[in-house]
Amino acid sequence: MTALSRLLRAVPLALALSVGGVAGLAAQSLPDTAARIDQLIETGRSAEAVEAARQFLQQVTDRTGFGVANAQLTVGLAEGFGMFEPRPDNRFIVDEPIYAYVEVYGFSLSPLSNGANRLLFDVSFTLDSPEGEQLTDDMISMGEVQLDSFREPIDGYFHLTYRVTGAEGSYILRTQVIDRASGQMAEFSLPVVFSAAGSAPAEK
Protein backbone atom coordinates (compact mmCIF):
# COMPACT_ATOMS: atom_id res chain seq x y z
CA MET A 1 0.00 0.00 0.00
CA THR A 2 1.40 3.37 -1.01
CA ALA A 3 2.16 5.67 1.94
CA LEU A 4 -0.60 8.28 1.87
CA SER A 5 -1.65 10.78 4.50
CA ARG A 6 -5.10 12.17 5.15
CA LEU A 7 -6.01 15.41 3.50
CA LEU A 8 -5.46 18.25 5.96
CA ARG A 9 -8.10 20.54 4.55
CA ALA A 10 -10.99 20.40 2.11
CA VAL A 11 -12.02 24.04 2.01
CA PRO A 12 -15.20 25.34 0.38
CA LEU A 13 -15.05 28.94 -0.72
CA ALA A 14 -18.27 30.36 -1.97
CA LEU A 15 -21.46 30.37 -3.82
CA ALA A 16 -22.34 29.87 -7.45
CA LEU A 17 -25.26 30.71 -9.70
CA SER A 18 -28.73 30.58 -8.23
CA VAL A 19 -32.29 29.88 -9.31
CA GLY A 20 -34.86 32.61 -9.49
CA GLY A 21 -38.60 32.32 -9.13
CA VAL A 22 -40.21 32.95 -12.52
CA ALA A 23 -43.71 31.59 -12.07
CA GLY A 24 -44.93 28.78 -14.29
CA LEU A 25 -41.61 27.68 -15.72
CA ALA A 26 -40.93 24.68 -13.50
CA ALA A 27 -43.69 22.58 -15.06
CA GLN A 28 -42.73 23.36 -18.66
CA SER A 29 -40.65 21.17 -20.96
CA LEU A 30 -37.15 22.30 -21.85
CA PRO A 31 -38.18 23.48 -25.37
CA ASP A 32 -41.14 25.40 -23.89
CA THR A 33 -38.91 27.03 -21.28
CA ALA A 34 -36.38 28.00 -23.96
CA ALA A 35 -39.15 29.55 -26.06
CA ARG A 36 -40.39 31.46 -23.01
CA ILE A 37 -36.88 32.83 -22.39
CA ASP A 38 -36.68 33.97 -26.02
CA GLN A 39 -40.05 35.70 -25.68
CA LEU A 40 -38.94 37.50 -22.51
CA ILE A 41 -35.80 38.76 -24.27
CA GLU A 42 -37.76 39.96 -27.32
CA THR A 43 -40.19 41.89 -25.13
CA GLY A 44 -37.39 43.60 -23.20
CA ARG A 45 -37.94 41.76 -19.92
CA SER A 46 -34.23 41.15 -19.41
CA ALA A 47 -34.21 40.48 -15.67
CA GLU A 48 -37.01 37.93 -16.00
CA ALA A 49 -35.19 36.30 -18.92
CA VAL A 50 -32.05 35.87 -16.83
CA GLU A 51 -34.02 34.33 -13.95
CA ALA A 52 -35.82 32.04 -16.40
CA ALA A 53 -32.49 30.96 -17.86
CA ARG A 54 -31.30 30.01 -14.40
CA GLN A 55 -34.41 27.96 -13.85
CA PHE A 56 -33.86 26.35 -17.26
CA LEU A 57 -30.44 25.19 -16.06
CA GLN A 58 -32.03 23.89 -12.86
CA GLN A 59 -34.40 21.78 -14.97
CA VAL A 60 -31.39 20.38 -16.83
CA THR A 61 -29.44 19.49 -13.68
CA ASP A 62 -32.55 17.96 -12.09
CA ARG A 63 -32.59 15.54 -15.03
CA THR A 64 -28.86 14.85 -15.24
CA GLY A 65 -28.39 14.26 -11.51
CA PHE A 66 -25.31 14.95 -9.41
CA GLY A 67 -21.99 15.44 -11.16
CA VAL A 68 -18.66 17.24 -11.19
CA ALA A 69 -17.16 19.47 -13.86
CA ASN A 70 -14.03 21.50 -14.56
CA ALA A 71 -11.84 19.55 -12.14
CA GLN A 72 -8.24 20.61 -12.54
CA LEU A 73 -4.94 21.15 -10.79
CA THR A 74 -4.23 24.70 -9.64
CA VAL A 75 -1.22 26.69 -8.46
CA GLY A 76 -2.92 27.54 -5.17
CA LEU A 77 -6.35 27.84 -3.59
CA ALA A 78 -9.18 29.23 -5.69
CA GLU A 79 -10.41 32.74 -4.90
CA GLY A 80 -13.94 32.34 -6.27
CA PHE A 81 -16.07 30.55 -8.85
CA GLY A 82 -13.76 30.04 -11.83
CA MET A 83 -11.17 32.30 -10.18
CA PHE A 84 -7.97 30.30 -9.96
CA GLU A 85 -4.58 29.92 -11.62
CA PRO A 86 -4.31 26.61 -13.51
CA ARG A 87 -1.14 24.66 -12.78
CA PRO A 88 1.01 24.61 -15.95
CA ASP A 89 1.88 20.91 -15.53
CA ASN A 90 1.12 17.91 -13.35
CA ARG A 91 4.65 17.43 -11.94
CA PHE A 92 5.25 17.69 -8.20
CA ILE A 93 8.17 17.26 -5.84
CA VAL A 94 7.68 14.30 -3.49
CA ASP A 95 5.47 15.35 -0.52
CA GLU A 96 4.53 18.67 -2.18
CA PRO A 97 0.87 19.62 -1.49
CA ILE A 98 -1.50 19.33 -4.44
CA TYR A 99 -4.23 21.90 -5.01
CA ALA A 100 -7.31 21.25 -7.13
CA TYR A 101 -10.49 23.09 -8.13
CA VAL A 102 -13.80 21.35 -8.87
CA GLU A 103 -17.32 22.44 -9.72
CA VAL A 104 -20.47 20.49 -8.79
CA TYR A 105 -24.02 20.49 -10.16
CA GLY A 106 -27.27 18.56 -9.72
CA PHE A 107 -26.89 18.32 -5.94
CA SER A 108 -29.63 18.09 -3.31
CA LEU A 109 -30.57 20.93 -0.98
CA SER A 110 -31.46 20.51 2.69
CA PRO A 111 -33.54 23.40 4.12
CA LEU A 112 -32.37 24.90 7.41
CA SER A 113 -34.46 26.50 10.14
CA ASN A 114 -33.02 29.95 9.32
CA GLY A 115 -34.32 29.78 5.75
CA ALA A 116 -31.01 28.87 4.11
CA ASN A 117 -30.30 25.77 2.03
CA ARG A 118 -27.40 23.47 2.81
CA LEU A 119 -25.24 21.54 0.34
CA LEU A 120 -23.18 18.82 1.99
CA PHE A 121 -20.60 16.62 0.28
CA ASP A 122 -18.35 13.84 1.54
CA VAL A 123 -15.01 13.70 -0.26
CA SER A 124 -12.46 10.86 -0.44
CA PHE A 125 -9.51 10.00 -2.67
CA THR A 126 -6.98 7.35 -3.60
CA LEU A 127 -3.98 6.91 -5.86
CA ASP A 128 -4.33 4.59 -8.84
CA SER A 129 -1.50 3.24 -10.98
CA PRO A 130 -1.38 4.47 -14.61
CA GLU A 131 -2.96 1.10 -15.48
CA GLY A 132 -5.94 1.81 -13.20
CA GLU A 133 -5.04 -0.37 -10.20
CA GLN A 134 -6.07 1.13 -6.85
CA LEU A 135 -3.00 1.43 -4.62
CA THR A 136 -4.70 1.91 -1.25
CA ASP A 137 -6.86 -0.60 0.59
CA ASP A 138 -9.73 1.88 0.81
CA MET A 139 -10.63 5.39 -0.28
CA ILE A 140 -9.04 7.93 2.10
CA SER A 141 -11.54 10.31 3.68
CA MET A 142 -10.97 14.02 3.11
CA GLY A 143 -13.88 15.00 5.34
CA GLU A 144 -16.91 17.02 4.31
CA VAL A 145 -17.52 20.16 2.29
CA GLN A 146 -20.47 22.29 3.38
CA LEU A 147 -22.00 25.24 1.52
CA ASP A 148 -24.98 27.24 2.83
CA SER A 149 -26.98 29.62 0.66
CA PHE A 150 -30.12 31.70 1.08
CA ARG A 151 -30.94 30.96 -2.57
CA GLU A 152 -31.21 27.67 -4.45
CA PRO A 153 -27.80 27.26 -6.11
CA ILE A 154 -27.56 25.69 -9.55
CA ASP A 155 -23.88 24.90 -9.29
CA GLY A 156 -21.09 25.46 -6.82
CA TYR A 157 -17.39 24.99 -6.40
CA PHE A 158 -14.81 24.12 -3.82
CA HIS A 159 -11.07 23.60 -3.74
CA LEU A 160 -9.11 20.74 -2.24
CA THR A 161 -5.66 20.34 -0.76
CA TYR A 162 -4.21 16.84 -1.11
CA ARG A 163 -1.22 15.74 0.94
CA VAL A 164 0.44 12.56 -0.30
CA THR A 165 3.56 11.24 1.41
CA GLY A 166 6.22 8.92 0.09
CA ALA A 167 4.90 8.46 -3.43
CA GLU A 168 7.30 8.75 -6.39
CA GLY A 169 6.53 8.22 -10.06
CA SER A 170 3.33 8.51 -12.14
CA TYR A 171 -0.10 8.07 -10.58
CA ILE A 172 -3.76 8.88 -11.08
CA LEU A 173 -5.23 10.96 -8.27
CA ARG A 174 -8.86 9.73 -8.15
CA THR A 175 -11.43 11.58 -6.06
CA GLN A 176 -15.01 10.69 -5.15
CA VAL A 177 -17.58 13.31 -4.14
CA ILE A 178 -20.84 12.08 -2.56
CA ASP A 179 -23.92 14.26 -2.29
CA ARG A 180 -24.91 13.25 1.23
CA ALA A 181 -28.61 14.11 0.95
CA SER A 182 -29.23 12.00 -2.17
CA GLY A 183 -26.40 9.49 -1.85
CA GLN A 184 -25.36 10.13 -5.46
CA MET A 185 -21.63 9.87 -6.18
CA ALA A 186 -19.49 11.62 -8.79
CA GLU A 187 -15.82 10.99 -9.49
CA PHE A 188 -12.92 12.71 -11.22
CA SER A 189 -9.32 11.72 -11.92
CA LEU A 190 -6.18 13.84 -12.27
CA PRO A 191 -2.84 12.40 -13.49
CA VAL A 192 0.10 13.44 -11.31
CA VAL A 193 3.85 12.78 -11.33
CA PHE A 194 6.03 12.87 -8.19
CA SER A 195 9.82 13.30 -8.45
CA ALA A 196 12.51 13.72 -5.82
CA ALA A 197 13.83 17.26 -5.41
CA GLY A 198 16.61 17.96 -7.91
CA SER A 199 15.80 14.98 -10.14
CA ALA A 200 14.54 15.23 -13.69
CA PRO A 201 10.72 15.08 -13.71
CA ALA A 202 9.06 12.10 -15.32
CA GLU A 203 7.03 12.61 -18.46
CA LYS A 204 3.27 13.10 -18.29
mmCIF file with all atom_site columns, N, CA and C in Angstrom, residues 81-108:
data_model
loop_
_atom_site.group_PDB
_atom_site.id
_atom_site.type_symbol
_atom_site.label_atom_id
_atom_site.label_alt_id
_atom_site.label_comp_id
_atom_site.label_asym_id
_atom_site.label_entity_id
_atom_site.label_seq_id
_atom_site.pdbx_PDB_ins_code
_atom_site.Cartn_x
_atom_site.Cartn_y
_atom_site.Cartn_z
_atom_site.occupancy
_atom_site.B_iso_or_equiv
_atom_site.pdbx_formal_charge
_atom_site.auth_seq_id
_atom_site.auth_comp_id
_atom_site.auth_asym_id
_atom_site.auth_atom_id
_atom_site.pdbx_PDB_model_num
ATOM 1  N N  . PHE A 1 81  ? -15.583 31.452 -7.799  1.00 0.00 ? 81  PHE A N  1
ATOM 2  C CA . PHE A 1 81  ? -16.071 30.554 -8.847  1.00 0.00 ? 81  PHE A CA 1
ATOM 3  C C  . PHE A 1 81  ? -15.326 30.835 -10.154 1.00 0.00 ? 81  PHE A C  1
ATOM 4  N N  . GLY A 1 82  ? -14.557 29.872 -10.620 1.00 0.00 ? 82  GLY A N  1
ATOM 5  C CA . GLY A 1 82  ? -13.759 30.042 -11.830 1.00 0.00 ? 82  GLY A CA 1
ATOM 6  C C  . GLY A 1 82  ? -12.565 30.949 -11.660 1.00 0.00 ? 82  GLY A C  1
ATOM 7  N N  . MET A 1 83  ? -12.271 31.363 -10.429 1.00 0.00 ? 83  MET A N  1
ATOM 8  C CA . MET A 1 83  ? -11.173 32.303 -10.176 1.00 0.00 ? 83  MET A CA 1
ATOM 9  C C  . MET A 1 83  ? -9.997  31.555 -9.558  1.00 0.00 ? 83  MET A C  1
ATOM 10 N N  . PHE A 1 84  ? -9.124  31.066 -10.407 1.00 0.00 ? 84  PHE A N  1
ATOM 11 C CA . PHE A 1 84  ? -7.973  30.300 -9.958  1.00 0.00 ? 84  PHE A CA 1
ATOM 12 C C  . PHE A 1 84  ? -6.893  30.373 -11.033 1.00 0.00 ? 84  PHE A C  1
ATOM 13 N N  . GLU A 1 85  ? -5.676  29.983 -10.650 1.00 0.00 ? 85  GLU A N  1
ATOM 14 C CA . GLU A 1 85  ? -4.576  29.916 -11.617 1.00 0.00 ? 85  GLU A CA 1
ATOM 15 C C  . GLU A 1 85  ? -4.304  28.456 -11.927 1.00 0.00 ? 85  GLU A C  1
ATOM 16 N N  . PRO A 1 86  ? -4.552  28.017 -13.177 1.00 0.00 ? 86  PRO A N  1
ATOM 17 C CA . PRO A 1 86  ? -4.305  26.615 -13.509 1.00 0.00 ? 86  PRO A CA 1
ATOM 18 C C  . PRO A 1 86  ? -2.818  26.283 -13.355 1.00 0.00 ? 86  PRO A C  1
ATOM 19 N N  . ARG A 1 87  ? -2.536  25.101 -12.867 1.00 0.00 ? 87  ARG A N  1
ATOM 20 C CA . ARG A 1 87  ? -1.139  24.664 -12.775 1.00 0.00 ? 87  ARG A CA 1
ATOM 21 C C  . ARG A 1 87  ? -0.645  24.351 -14.193 1.00 0.00 ? 87  ARG A C  1
ATOM 22 N N  . PRO A 1 88  ? 0.546   24.798 -14.570 1.00 0.00 ? 88  PRO A N  1
ATOM 23 C CA . PRO A 1 88  ? 1.012   24.607 -15.951 1.00 0.00 ? 88  PRO A CA 1
ATOM 24 C C  . PRO A 1 88  ? 1.356   23.158 -16.287 1.00 0.00 ? 88  PRO A C  1
ATOM 25 N N  . ASP A 1 89  ? 1.587   22.323 -15.284 1.00 0.00 ? 89  ASP A N  1
ATOM 26 C CA . ASP A 1 89  ? 1.882   20.912 -15.534 1.00 0.00 ? 89  ASP A CA 1
ATOM 27 C C  . ASP A 1 89  ? 1.390   20.089 -14.346 1.00 0.00 ? 89  ASP A C  1
ATOM 28 N N  . ASN A 1 90  ? 1.590   18.790 -14.430 1.00 0.00 ? 90  ASN A N  1
ATOM 29 C CA . ASN A 1 90  ? 1.125   17.906 -13.355 1.00 0.00 ? 90  ASN A CA 1
ATOM 30 C C  . ASN A 1 90  ? 2.285   17.287 -12.587 1.00 0.00 ? 90  ASN A C  1
ATOM 31 N N  . ARG A 1 91  ? 3.449   17.960 -12.590 1.00 0.00 ? 91  ARG A N  1
ATOM 32 C CA . ARG A 1 91  ? 4.653   17.429 -11.939 1.00 0.00 ? 91  ARG A CA 1
ATOM 33 C C  . ARG A 1 91  ? 4.834   18.060 -10.561 1.00 0.00 ? 91  ARG A C  1
ATOM 34 N N  . PHE A 1 92  ? 5.109   17.228 -9.573  1.00 0.00 ? 92  PHE A N  1
ATOM 35 C CA . PHE A 1 92  ? 5.249   17.688 -8.199  1.00 0.00 ? 92  PHE A CA 1
ATOM 36 C C  . PHE A 1 92  ? 6.507   17.087 -7.581  1.00 0.00 ? 92  PHE A C  1
ATOM 37 N N  . ILE A 1 93  ? 7.103   17.820 -6.658  1.00 0.00 ? 93  ILE A N  1
ATOM 38 C CA . ILE A 1 93  ? 8.172   17.256 -5.839  1.00 0.00 ? 93  ILE A CA 1
ATOM 39 C C  . ILE A 1 93  ? 7.523   16.320 -4.817  1.00 0.00 ? 93  ILE A C  1
ATOM 40 N N  . VAL A 1 94  ? 8.203   15.241 -4.487  1.00 0.00 ? 94  VAL A N  1
ATOM 41 C CA . VAL A 1 94  ? 7.683   14.296 -3.489  1.00 0.00 ? 94  VAL A CA 1
ATOM 42 C C  . VAL A 1 94  ? 7.269   15.050 -2.225  1.00 0.00 ? 94  VAL A C  1
ATOM 43 N N  . ASP A 1 95  ? 6.067   14.763 -1.727  1.00 0.00 ? 95  ASP A N  1
ATOM 44 C CA . ASP A 1 95  ? 5.471   15.353 -0.519  1.00 0.00 ? 95  ASP A CA 1
ATOM 45 C C  . ASP A 1 95  ? 4.966   16.779 -0.722  1.00 0.00 ? 95  ASP A C  1
ATOM 46 N N  . GLU A 1 96  ? 5.063   17.330 -1.917  1.00 0.00 ? 96  GLU A N  1
ATOM 47 C CA . GLU A 1 96  ? 4.531   18.670 -2.175  1.00 0.00 ? 96  GLU A CA 1
ATOM 48 C C  . GLU A 1 96  ? 3.004   18.626 -2.141  1.00 0.00 ? 96  GLU A C  1
ATOM 49 N N  . PRO A 1 97  ? 2.344   19.602 -1.488  1.00 0.00 ? 97  PRO A N  1
ATOM 50 C CA . PRO A 1 97  ? 0.871   19.618 -1.486  1.00 0.00 ? 97  PRO A CA 1
ATOM 51 C C  . PRO A 1 97  ? 0.314   19.831 -2.891  1.00 0.00 ? 97  PRO A C  1
ATOM 52 N N  . ILE A 1 98  ? -0.835  19.251 -3.136  1.00 0.00 ? 98  ILE A N  1
ATOM 53 C CA . ILE A 1 98  ? -1.499  19.331 -4.438  1.00 0.00 ? 98  ILE A CA 1
ATOM 54 C C  . ILE A 1 98  ? -2.797  20.094 -4.255  1.00 0.00 ? 98  ILE A C  1
ATOM 55 N N  . TYR A 1 99  ? -3.004  21.115 -5.063  1.00 0.00 ? 99  TYR A N  1
ATOM 56 C CA . TYR A 1 99  ? -4.234  21.896 -5.006  1.00 0.00 ? 99  TYR A CA 1
ATOM 57 C C  . TYR A 1 99  ? -5.091  21.591 -6.234  1.00 0.00 ? 99  TYR A C  1
ATOM 58 N N  . ALA A 1 100 ? -6.397  21.506 -6.017  1.00 0.00 ? 100 ALA A N  1
ATOM 59 C CA . ALA A 1 100 ? -7.310  21.245 -7.129  1.00 0.00 ? 100 ALA A CA 1
ATOM 60 C C  . ALA A 1 100 ? -8.587  22.057 -6.956  1.00 0.00 ? 100 ALA A C  1
ATOM 61 N N  . TYR A 1 101 ? -9.223  22.349 -8.067  1.00 0.00 ? 101 TYR A N  1
ATOM 62 C CA . TYR A 1 101 ? -10.489 23.088 -8.127  1.00 0.00 ? 101 TYR A CA 1
ATOM 63 C C  . TYR A 1 101 ? -11.517 22.181 -8.785  1.00 0.00 ? 101 TYR A C  1
ATOM 64 N N  . VAL A 1 102 ? -12.748 22.182 -8.271  1.00 0.00 ? 102 VAL A N  1
ATOM 65 C CA . VAL A 1 102 ? -13.796 21.351 -8.867  1.00 0.00 ? 102 VAL A CA 1
ATOM 66 C C  . VAL A 1 102 ? -15.138 22.057 -8.734  1.00 0.00 ? 102 VAL A C  1
ATOM 67 N N  . GLU A 1 103 ? -15.967 21.918 -9.745  1.00 0.00 ? 103 GLU A N  1
ATOM 68 C CA . GLU A 1 103 ? -17.323 22.442 -9.720  1.00 0.00 ? 103 GLU A CA 1
ATOM 69 C C  . GLU A 1 103 ? -18.310 21.275 -9.610  1.00 0.00 ? 103 GLU A C  1
ATOM 70 N N  . VAL A 1 104 ? -19.446 21.514 -8.975  1.00 0.00 ? 104 VAL A N  1
ATOM 71 C CA . VAL A 1 104 ? -20.472 20.494 -8.789  1.00 0.00 ? 104 VAL A CA 1
ATOM 72 C C  . VAL A 1 104 ? -21.816 21.023 -9.268  1.00 0.00 ? 104 VAL A C  1
ATOM 73 N N  . TYR A 1 105 ? -22.677 20.115 -9.708  1.00 0.00 ? 105 TYR A N  1
ATOM 74 C CA . TYR A 1 105 ? -24.021 20.488 -10.158 1.00 0.00 ? 105 TYR A CA 1
ATOM 75 C C  . TYR A 1 105 ? -24.981 19.334 -9.852  1.00 0.00 ? 105 TYR A C  1
ATOM 76 N N  . GLY A 1 106 ? -26.270 19.598 -9.907  1.00 0.00 ? 106 GLY A N  1
ATOM 77 C CA . GLY A 1 106 ? -27.268 18.559 -9.717  1.00 0.00 ? 106 GLY A CA 1
ATOM 78 C C  . GLY A 1 106 ? -27.346 18.015 -8.303  1.00 0.00 ? 106 GLY A C  1
ATOM 79 N N  . PHE A 1 107 ? -26.911 18.790 -7.323  1.00 0.00 ? 107 PHE A N  1
ATOM 80 C CA . PHE A 1 107 ? -26.891 18.320 -5.941  1.00 0.00 ? 107 PHE A CA 1
ATOM 81 C C  . PHE A 1 107 ? -28.248 18.544 -5.277  1.00 0.00 ? 107 PHE A C  1
ATOM 82 N N  . SER A 1 108 ? -28.409 17.939 -4.097  1.00 0.00 ? 108 SER A N  1
ATOM 83 C CA . SER A 1 108 ? -29.628 18.091 -3.307  1.00 0.00 ? 108 SER A CA 1
ATOM 84 C C  . SER A 1 108 ? -29.460 19.228 -2.307  1.00 0.00 ? 108 SER A C  1
#
